[in-house]
Amino acid sequence: MPITPKVLAFAGSTRTDSYNKRLVKIAAAGARAAGAEVTLIDLRDFPLPLFDGDLEAREGLPPNGRKLKDLFLAHHGLLIAAPEYNSSITAVLKNTIDWVSRPVPGEAPLACFNGKVAGLMSASPGALGGLRGLVHVRAILGNIKVLVLPDQIAVAKANEAFNSDGSLKDPNQQAAVEGLGGELARVIARLRA
Ligand SMILES: Cc1cc2nc3c(=O)[nH]c(=O)nc-3n(C[C@H](O)[C@H](O)[C@H](O)COP(=O)(O)O)c2cc1C
């Protein structure tokens, strides 16, 4: 019986006008078109304190950490649009990964990540489109047992790249981002068949 791939999609930015939020929406549409069920979330709706081992020991996982963990557990794959800050991952994305990676009693290690598949993209007003940050995001996810798709997309000059309806001006780039979402859906379906 073929399964319906379930994909959790989000950007590593909380900014209202985030280019990465626009980008991940396009990939999410591509995944849906390929048959996936996609949950698109905004990390702004899940504010978390900076990870602090003393806070965790005292209070356990914050309620938004629990909500995010439940979302990760309920999906087979991740679509992440990760902005680049100082050549690397944003604090909000790393902090989310750190909290979600923490085991709770009775849970297998890295339960939220082990065996998941991820598609990565980035957008930046800069000439490299956030490509350097993706190197770090890829390494982090790989080290916590996520299978990261080889293809990724970095949208340069993001301040000029989008139409007002949220699509990309370059039709080839639009198709490539949709294609990344579609590829994620297809790989999950094949791995789970
Ligand atoms: C602290 C900080 C560091 C940044 N460092 C980089 C960088 O190294 N490379 C880059 O291309 N853009 C960098 N930028 C610019 C971001 O790409 C830009 O703010 C982008 O709009 C962030 O993504 P968003 O639109 O999804 O929020 C930086 C921005 C901030 C706030």
PDB file of C-alpha atoms and ligand atoms in Angstrom:
ATOM      1  CA  MET A   1       0.000   0.000   0.000  1.00  0.00           C
ATOM      2  CA  PRO A   2       1.600   3.348  -0.991  1.00  0.00           C
ATOM      3  CA  ILE A   3       1.668   5.837   1.847  1.00  0.00           C
ATOM      4  CA  THR A   4       0.817   9.537   1.659  1.00  0.00           C
ATOM      5  CA  PRO A   5       4.075  11.373   2.374  1.00  0.00           C
ATOM      6  CA  LYS A   6       3.644  13.810   5.248  1.00  0.00           C
ATOM      7  CA  VAL A   7       5.865  16.860   5.108  1.00  0.00           C
ATOM      8  CA  LEU A   8       6.456  19.558   7.703  1.00  0.00           C
ATOM      9  CA  ALA A   9       7.510  22.824   6.030  1.00  0.00           C
ATOM     10  CA  PHE A  10       8.916  25.945   7.647  1.00  0.00           C
ATOM     11  CA  ALA A  11      11.451  28.742   7.327  1.00  0.00           C
ATOM     12  CA  GLY A  12      14.315  29.429   9.715  1.00  0.00           C
ATOM     13  CA  SER A  13      13.120  33.011  10.010  1.00  0.00           C
ATOM     14  CA  THR A  14      10.361  34.600  12.064  1.00  0.00           C
ATOM     15  CA  ARG A  15      10.349  37.859  10.075  1.00  0.00           C
ATOM     16  CA  THR A  16       6.929  38.851   8.716  1.00  0.00           C
ATOM     17  CA  ASP A  17       8.197  39.601   5.199  1.00  0.00           C
ATOM     18  CA  SER A  18      10.715  36.766   5.196  1.00  0.00           C
ATOM     19  CA  TYR A  19      11.939  35.714   1.752  1.00  0.00           C
ATOM     20  CA  ASN A  20      12.495  32.239   3.125  1.00  0.00           C
ATOM     21  CA  LYS A  21       8.859  31.990   4.218  1.00  0.00           C
ATOM     22  CA  ARG A  22       7.859  32.841   0.640  1.00  0.00           C
ATOM     23  CA  LEU A  23      10.302  30.283  -0.731  1.00  0.00           C
ATOM     24  CA  VAL A  24       9.202  27.379   1.438  1.00  0.00           C
ATOM     25  CA  LYS A  25       5.573  28.012   0.423  1.00  0.00           C
ATOM     26  CA  ILE A  26       6.530  27.359  -3.203  1.00  0.00           C
ATOM     27  CA  ALA A  27       8.298  24.110  -2.317  1.00  0.00           C
ATOM     28  CA  ALA A  28       5.308  23.108  -0.169  1.00  0.00           C
ATOM     29  CA  ALA A  29       3.014  23.585  -3.170  1.00  0.00           C
ATOM     30  CA  GLY A  30       5.348  21.384  -5.228  1.00  0.00           C
ATOM     31  CA  ALA A  31       5.217  18.659  -2.578  1.00  0.00           C
ATOM     32  CA  ARG A  32       1.404  18.848  -2.470  1.00  0.00           C
ATOM     33  CA  ALA A  33       1.234  18.610  -6.263  1.00  0.00           C
ATOM     34  CA  ALA A  34       3.289  15.406  -5.999  1.00  0.00           C
ATOM     35  CA  GLY A  35       0.796  13.903  -3.559  1.00  0.00           C
ATOM     36  CA  ALA A  36       2.200  14.898  -0.167  1.00  0.00           C
ATOM     37  CA  GLU A  37       0.218  16.156   2.766  1.00  0.00           C
ATOM     38  CA  VAL A  38       2.058  19.314   3.848  1.00  0.00           C
ATOM     39  CA  THR A  39       1.830  21.172   7.142  1.00  0.00           C
ATOM     40  CA  LEU A  40       3.246  24.653   6.704  1.00  0.00           C
ATOM     41  CA  ILE A  41       4.168  26.282  10.006  1.00  0.00           C
ATOM     42  CA  ASP A  42       5.657  29.615  11.048  1.00  0.00           C
ATOM     43  CA  LEU A  43       8.262  29.379  13.818  1.00  0.00           C
ATOM     44  CA  ARG A  44       6.963  32.740  15.041  1.00  0.00           C
ATOM     45  CA  ASP A  45       3.944  30.790  16.344  1.00  0.00           C
ATOM     46  CA  PHE A  46       6.239  28.572  18.460  1.00  0.00           C
ATOM     47  CA  PRO A  47       8.470  30.945  20.415  1.00  0.00           C
ATOM     48  CA  LEU A  48      11.002  29.102  22.565  1.00  0.00           C
ATOM     49  CA  PRO A  49      13.481  30.297  25.183  1.00  0.00           C
ATOM     50  CA  LEU A  50      17.126  29.928  24.234  1.00  0.00           C
ATOM     51  CA  PHE A  51      18.097  26.375  25.114  1.00  0.00           C
ATOM     52  CA  ASP A  52      19.422  26.259  28.677  1.00  0.00           C
ATOM     53  CA  GLY A  53      20.212  22.958  30.392  1.00  0.00           C
ATOM     54  CA  ASP A  54      19.263  24.346  33.813  1.00  0.00           C
ATOM     55  CA  LEU A  55      15.873  25.482  32.520  1.00  0.00           C
ATOM     56  CA  GLU A  56      15.333  22.049  30.958  1.00  0.00           C
ATOM     57  CA  ALA A  57      16.295  20.298  34.221  1.00  0.00           C
ATOM     58  CA  ARG A  58      13.977  22.561  36.202  1.00  0.00           C
ATOM     59  CA  GLU A  59      10.952  22.794  33.918  1.00  0.00           C
ATOM     60  CA  GLY A  60      11.405  20.165  31.210  1.00  0.00           C
ATOM     61  CA  LEU A  61      10.482  20.794  27.597  1.00  0.00           C
ATOM     62  CA  PRO A  62       8.630  24.129  27.100  1.00  0.00           C
ATOM     63  CA  PRO A  63       5.018  23.731  25.831  1.00  0.00           C
ATOM     64  CA  ASN A  64       5.979  25.007  22.356  1.00  0.00           C
ATOM     65  CA  GLY A  65       8.856  22.529  22.290  1.00  0.00           C
ATOM     66  CA  ARG A  66       6.338  19.745  22.972  1.00  0.00           C
ATOM     67  CA  LYS A  67       4.057  21.054  20.190  1.00  0.00           C
ATOM     68  CA  LEU A  68       6.973  21.155  17.742  1.00  0.00           C
ATOM     69  CA  LYS A  69       8.132  17.695  18.769  1.00  0.00           C
ATOM     70  CA  ASP A  70       4.627  16.332  18.114  1.00  0.00           C
ATOM     71  CA  LEU A  71       4.648  17.973  14.684  1.00  0.00           C
ATOM     72  CA  PHE A  72       8.060  16.521  13.801  1.00  0.00           C
ATOM     73  CA  LEU A  73       6.980  13.060  15.007  1.00  0.00           C
ATOM     74  CA  ALA A  74       3.830  13.199  12.870  1.00  0.00           C
ATOM     75  CA  HIS A  75       5.667  13.859   9.604  1.00  0.00           C
ATOM     76  CA  HIS A  76       8.021  11.813   7.417  1.00  0.00           C
ATOM     77  CA  GLY A  77       9.930  14.715   5.937  1.00  0.00           C
ATOM     78  CA  LEU A  78      10.984  18.323   6.297  1.00  0.00           C
ATOM     79  CA  LEU A  79      11.104  21.219   3.873  1.00  0.00           C
ATOM     80  CA  ILE A  80      13.296  23.916   5.363  1.00  0.00           C
ATOM     81  CA  ALA A  81      14.095  27.332   3.917  1.00  0.00           C
ATOM     82  CA  ALA A  82      17.065  28.461   5.956  1.00  0.00           C
ATOM     83  CA  PRO A  83      18.323  32.042   5.819  1.00  0.00           C
ATOM     84  CA  GLU A  84      22.054  32.583   6.207  1.00  0.00           C
ATOM     85  CA  TYR A  85      23.269  34.655   9.158  1.00  0.00           C
ATOM     86  CA  ASN A  86      26.990  35.396   9.234  1.00  0.00           C
ATOM     87  CA  SER A  87      27.664  32.505   6.863  1.00  0.00           C
ATOM     88  CA  SER A  88      25.744  30.009   8.956  1.00  0.00           C
ATOM     89  CA  ILE A  89      22.425  28.829  10.406  1.00  0.00           C
ATOM     90  CA  THR A  90      20.061  31.298  12.094  1.00  0.00           C
ATOM     91  CA  ALA A  91      19.716  31.185  15.862  1.00  0.00           C
ATOM     92  CA  VAL A  92      15.977  30.537  15.655  1.00  0.00           C
ATOM     93  CA  LEU A  93      16.464  27.464  13.468  1.00  0.00           C
ATOM     94  CA  LYS A  94      19.324  26.052  15.558  1.00  0.00           C
ATOM     95  CA  ASN A  95      17.422  26.681  18.783  1.00  0.00           C
ATOM     96  CA  THR A  96      14.374  24.897  17.355  1.00  0.00           C
ATOM     97  CA  ILE A  97      16.489  21.910  16.320  1.00  0.00           C
ATOM     98  CA  ASP A  98      18.191  21.847  19.730  1.00  0.00           C
ATOM     99  CA  TRP A  99      14.938  21.790  21.735  1.00  0.00           C
ATOM    100  CA  VAL A 100      13.255  19.286  19.401  1.00  0.00           C
ATOM    101  CA  SER A 101      16.307  17.009  19.559  1.00  0.00           C
ATOM    102  CA  ARG A 102      16.058  16.644  23.352  1.00  0.00           C
ATOM    103  CA  PRO A 103      14.741  13.227  24.375  1.00  0.00           C
ATOM    104  CA  VAL A 104      11.803  12.957  26.731  1.00  0.00           C
ATOM    105  CA  PRO A 105      11.343   9.890  28.957  1.00  0.00           C
ATOM    106  CA  GLY A 106      10.448   6.783  26.958  1.00  0.00           C
ATOM    107  CA  GLU A 107      11.394   8.303  23.618  1.00  0.00           C
ATOM    108  CA  ALA A 108      14.048   6.807  21.312  1.00  0.00           C
ATOM    109  CA  PRO A 109      17.119   9.032  20.769  1.00  0.00           C
ATOM    110  CA  LEU A 110      16.572  11.616  18.028  1.00  0.00           C
ATOM    111  CA  ALA A 111      13.046  10.314  17.461  1.00  0.00           C
ATOM    112  CA  CYS A 112      12.058  13.552  15.730  1.00  0.00           C
ATOM    113  CA  PHE A 113      14.878  13.278  13.187  1.00  0.00           C
ATOM    114  CA  ASN A 114      15.968   9.664  12.753  1.00  0.00           C
ATOM    115  CA  GLY A 115      14.833   8.354   9.357  1.00  0.00           C
ATOM    116  CA  LYS A 116      13.352  11.667   8.210  1.00  0.00           C
ATOM    117  CA  VAL A 117      14.118  13.091   4.778  1.00  0.00           C
ATOM    118  CA  ALA A 118      14.746  16.813   4.255  1.00  0.00           C
ATOM    119  CA  GLY A 119      14.807  19.212   1.337  1.00  0.00           C
ATOM    120  CA  LEU A 120      16.780  22.410   1.869  1.00  0.00           C
ATOM    121  CA  MET A 121      16.601  25.850   0.304  1.00  0.00           C
ATOM    122  CA  SER A 122      17.589  29.388   1.128  1.00  0.00           C
ATOM    123  CA  ALA A 123      16.999  32.940  -0.039  1.00  0.00           C
ATOM    124  CA  SER A 124      19.119  35.999   0.568  1.00  0.00           C
ATOM    125  CA  PRO A 125      19.514  39.458  -0.930  1.00  0.00           C
ATOM    126  CA  GLY A 126      23.184  38.517  -1.324  1.00  0.00           C
ATOM    127  CA  ALA A 127      24.868  37.066  -4.411  1.00  0.00           C
ATOM    128  CA  LEU A 128      25.183  33.526  -2.993  1.00  0.00           C
ATOM    129  CA  GLY A 129      21.559  33.214  -1.903  1.00  0.00           C
ATOM    130  CA  GLY A 130      22.454  31.842   1.527  1.00  0.00           C
ATOM    131  CA  LEU A 131      24.366  28.883   0.121  1.00  0.00           C
ATOM    132  CA  ARG A 132      27.033  28.957   2.839  1.00  0.00           C
ATOM    133  CA  GLY A 133      24.421  28.625   5.564  1.00  0.00           C
ATOM    134  CA  LEU A 134      22.968  25.554   3.870  1.00  0.00           C
ATOM    135  CA  VAL A 135      26.326  23.791   4.208  1.00  0.00           C
ATOM    136  CA  HIS A 136      25.958  24.007   7.978  1.00  0.00           C
ATOM    137  CA  VAL A 137      22.254  23.144   8.042  1.00  0.00           C
ATOM    138  CA  ARG A 138      22.976  20.059   5.898  1.00  0.00           C
ATOM    139  CA  ALA A 139      25.792  18.954   8.218  1.00  0.00           C
ATOM    140  CA  ILE A 140      23.711  19.424  11.365  1.00  0.00           C
ATOM    141  CA  LEU A 141      20.738  17.484   9.990  1.00  0.00           C
ATOM    142  CA  GLY A 142      22.953  14.716   8.610  1.00  0.00           C
ATOM    143  CA  ASN A 143      24.574  14.306  12.028  1.00  0.00           C
ATOM    144  CA  ILE A 144      21.175  13.835  13.671  1.00  0.00           C
ATOM    145  CA  LYS A 145      20.224  11.085  11.223  1.00  0.00           C
ATOM    146  CA  VAL A 146      18.210  13.046   8.676  1.00  0.00           C
ATOM    147  CA  LEU A 147      18.650  12.004   5.058  1.00  0.00           C
ATOM    148  CA  VAL A 148      19.122  15.324   3.251  1.00  0.00           C
ATOM    149  CA  LEU A 149      18.301  15.389  -0.463  1.00  0.00           C
ATOM    150  CA  PRO A 150      21.390  16.097  -2.606  1.00  0.00           C
ATOM    151  CA  ASP A 151      19.573  18.847  -4.536  1.00  0.00           C
ATOM    152  CA  GLN A 152      19.102  22.206  -2.858  1.00  0.00           C
ATOM    153  CA  ILE A 153      18.240  25.706  -4.026  1.00  0.00           C
ATOM    154  CA  ALA A 154      19.709  29.061  -3.060  1.00  0.00           C
ATOM    155  CA  VAL A 155      17.858  32.113  -4.367  1.00  0.00           C
ATOM    156  CA  ALA A 156      20.233  35.055  -4.758  1.00  0.00           C
ATOM    157  CA  LYS A 157      19.106  38.714  -4.875  1.00  0.00           C
ATOM    158  CA  ALA A 158      15.945  37.618  -3.092  1.00  0.00           C
ATOM    159  CA  ASN A 159      14.836  41.227  -2.704  1.00  0.00           C
ATOM    160  CA  GLU A 160      14.287  41.280  -6.493  1.00  0.00           C
ATOM    161  CA  ALA A 161      13.383  37.625  -7.051  1.00  0.00           C
ATOM    162  CA  PHE A 162       9.694  37.403  -6.072  1.00  0.00           C
ATOM    163  CA  ASN A 163       6.491  38.552  -7.729  1.00  0.00           C
ATOM    164  CA  SER A 164       3.891  40.230  -5.536  1.00  0.00           C
ATOM    165  CA  ASP A 165       1.855  36.973  -5.532  1.00  0.00           C
ATOM    166  CA  GLY A 166       4.791  35.171  -3.871  1.00  0.00           C
ATOM    167  CA  SER A 167       5.955  33.243  -6.943  1.00  0.00           C
ATOM    168  CA  LEU A 168       9.489  33.568  -8.299  1.00  0.00           C
ATOM    169  CA  LYS A 169      10.010  35.816 -11.312  1.00  0.00           C
ATOM    170  CA  ASP A 170      12.345  33.314 -12.965  1.00  0.00           C
ATOM    171  CA  PRO A 171      10.113  30.473 -14.226  1.00  0.00           C
ATOM    172  CA  ASN A 172      13.023  28.015 -14.188  1.00  0.00           C
ATOM    173  CA  GLN A 173      13.752  28.839 -10.563  1.00  0.00           C
ATOM    174  CA  GLN A 174      10.038  28.571  -9.701  1.00  0.00           C
ATOM    175  CA  ALA A 175       9.940  25.123 -11.338  1.00  0.00           C
ATOM    176  CA  ALA A 176      13.135  24.057  -9.540  1.00  0.00           C
ATOM    177  CA  VAL A 177      11.751  24.988  -6.111  1.00  0.00           C
ATOM    178  CA  GLU A 178       8.453  23.223  -6.825  1.00  0.00           C
ATOM    179  CA  GLY A 179      10.529  20.306  -8.115  1.00  0.00           C
ATOM    180  CA  LEU A 180      12.472  20.113  -4.849  1.00  0.00           C
ATOM    181  CA  GLY A 181       9.191  19.747  -2.956  1.00  0.00           C
ATOM    182  CA  GLY A 182       8.046  17.120  -5.438  1.00  0.00           C
ATOM    183  CA  GLU A 183      11.312  15.207  -5.156  1.00  0.00           C
ATOM    184  CA  LEU A 184      10.994  15.123  -1.374  1.00  0.00           C
ATOM    185  CA  ALA A 185       7.480  13.666  -1.666  1.00  0.00           C
ATOM    186  CA  ARG A 186       8.648  11.031  -4.158  1.00  0.00           C
ATOM    187  CA  VAL A 187      11.704   9.994  -2.124  1.00  0.00           C
ATOM    188  CA  ILE A 188       9.616   9.606   1.040  1.00  0.00           C
ATOM    189  CA  ALA A 189       7.049   7.519  -0.846  1.00  0.00           C
ATOM    190  CA  ARG A 190       9.784   5.263  -2.245  1.00  0.00           C
ATOM    191  CA  LEU A 191      11.532   4.836   1.096  1.00  0.00           C
ATOM    192  CA  ARG A 192       8.289   4.013   2.901  1.00  0.00           C
ATOM    193  CA  ALA A 193       6.843   1.711   0.195  1.00  0.00           C
TER     194      ALA A 193
HETATM  195  C1  LIG B   1      22.532  38.898  11.797  1.00  0.00           C
HETATM  196  C2  LIG B   1      22.422  38.792  10.307  1.00  0.00           C
HETATM  197  C3  LIG B   1      23.453  38.221   9.589  1.00  0.00           C
HETATM  198  C4  LIG B   1      23.352  38.075   8.206  1.00  0.00           C
HETATM  199  N1  LIG B   1      24.349  37.432   7.535  1.00  0.00           N
HETATM  200  C5  LIG B   1      24.172  37.154   6.218  1.00  0.00           C
HETATM  201  C6  LIG B   1      25.117  36.330   5.522  1.00  0.00           C
HETATM  202  O1  LIG B   1      26.103  35.862   6.060  1.00  0.00           O
HETATM  203  N2  LIG B   1      24.889  36.055   4.223  1.00  0.00           N
HETATM  204  C7  LIG B   1      23.769  36.537   3.569  1.00  0.00           C
HETATM  205  O2  LIG B   1      23.614  36.233   2.387  1.00  0.00           O
HETATM  206  N3  LIG B   1      22.880  37.324   4.193  1.00  0.00           N
HETATM  207  C8  LIG B   1      23.048  37.629   5.505  1.00  0.00           C
HETATM  208  N4  LIG B   1      22.119  38.399   6.169  1.00  0.00           N
HETATM  209  C9  LIG B   1      20.996  38.972   5.408  1.00  0.00           C
HETATM  210  C10 LIG B   1      19.846  37.989   5.321  1.00  0.00           C
HETATM  211  O3  LIG B   1      20.075  37.132   4.221  1.00  0.00           O
HETATM  212  C11 LIG B   1      18.552  38.777   5.125  1.00  0.00           C
HETATM  213  O4  LIG B   1      18.269  39.502   6.298  1.00  0.00           O
HETATM  214  C12 LIG B   1      17.398  37.866   4.757  1.00  0.00           C
HETATM  215  O5  LIG B   1      16.306  38.691   4.401  1.00  0.00           O
HETATM  216  C13 LIG B   1      17.040  36.957   5.908  1.00  0.00           C
HETATM  217  O6  LIG B   1      16.086  36.015   5.503  1.00  0.00           O
HETATM  218  P1  LIG B   1      14.502  36.261   5.660  1.00  0.00           P
HETATM  219  O7  LIG B   1      14.130  37.283   4.621  1.00  0.00           O
HETATM  220  O8  LIG B   1      13.897  34.944   5.375  1.00  0.00           O
HETATM  221  O9  LIG B   1      14.210  36.751   7.048  1.00  0.00           O
HETATM  222  C14 LIG B   1      22.206  38.569   7.538  1.00  0.00           C
HETATM  223  C15 LIG B   1      21.179  39.163   8.277  1.00  0.00           C
HETATM  224  C16 LIG B   1      21.265  39.261   9.642  1.00  0.00           C
HETATM  225  C17 LIG B   1      20.116  39.874  10.421  1.00  0.00           C
END
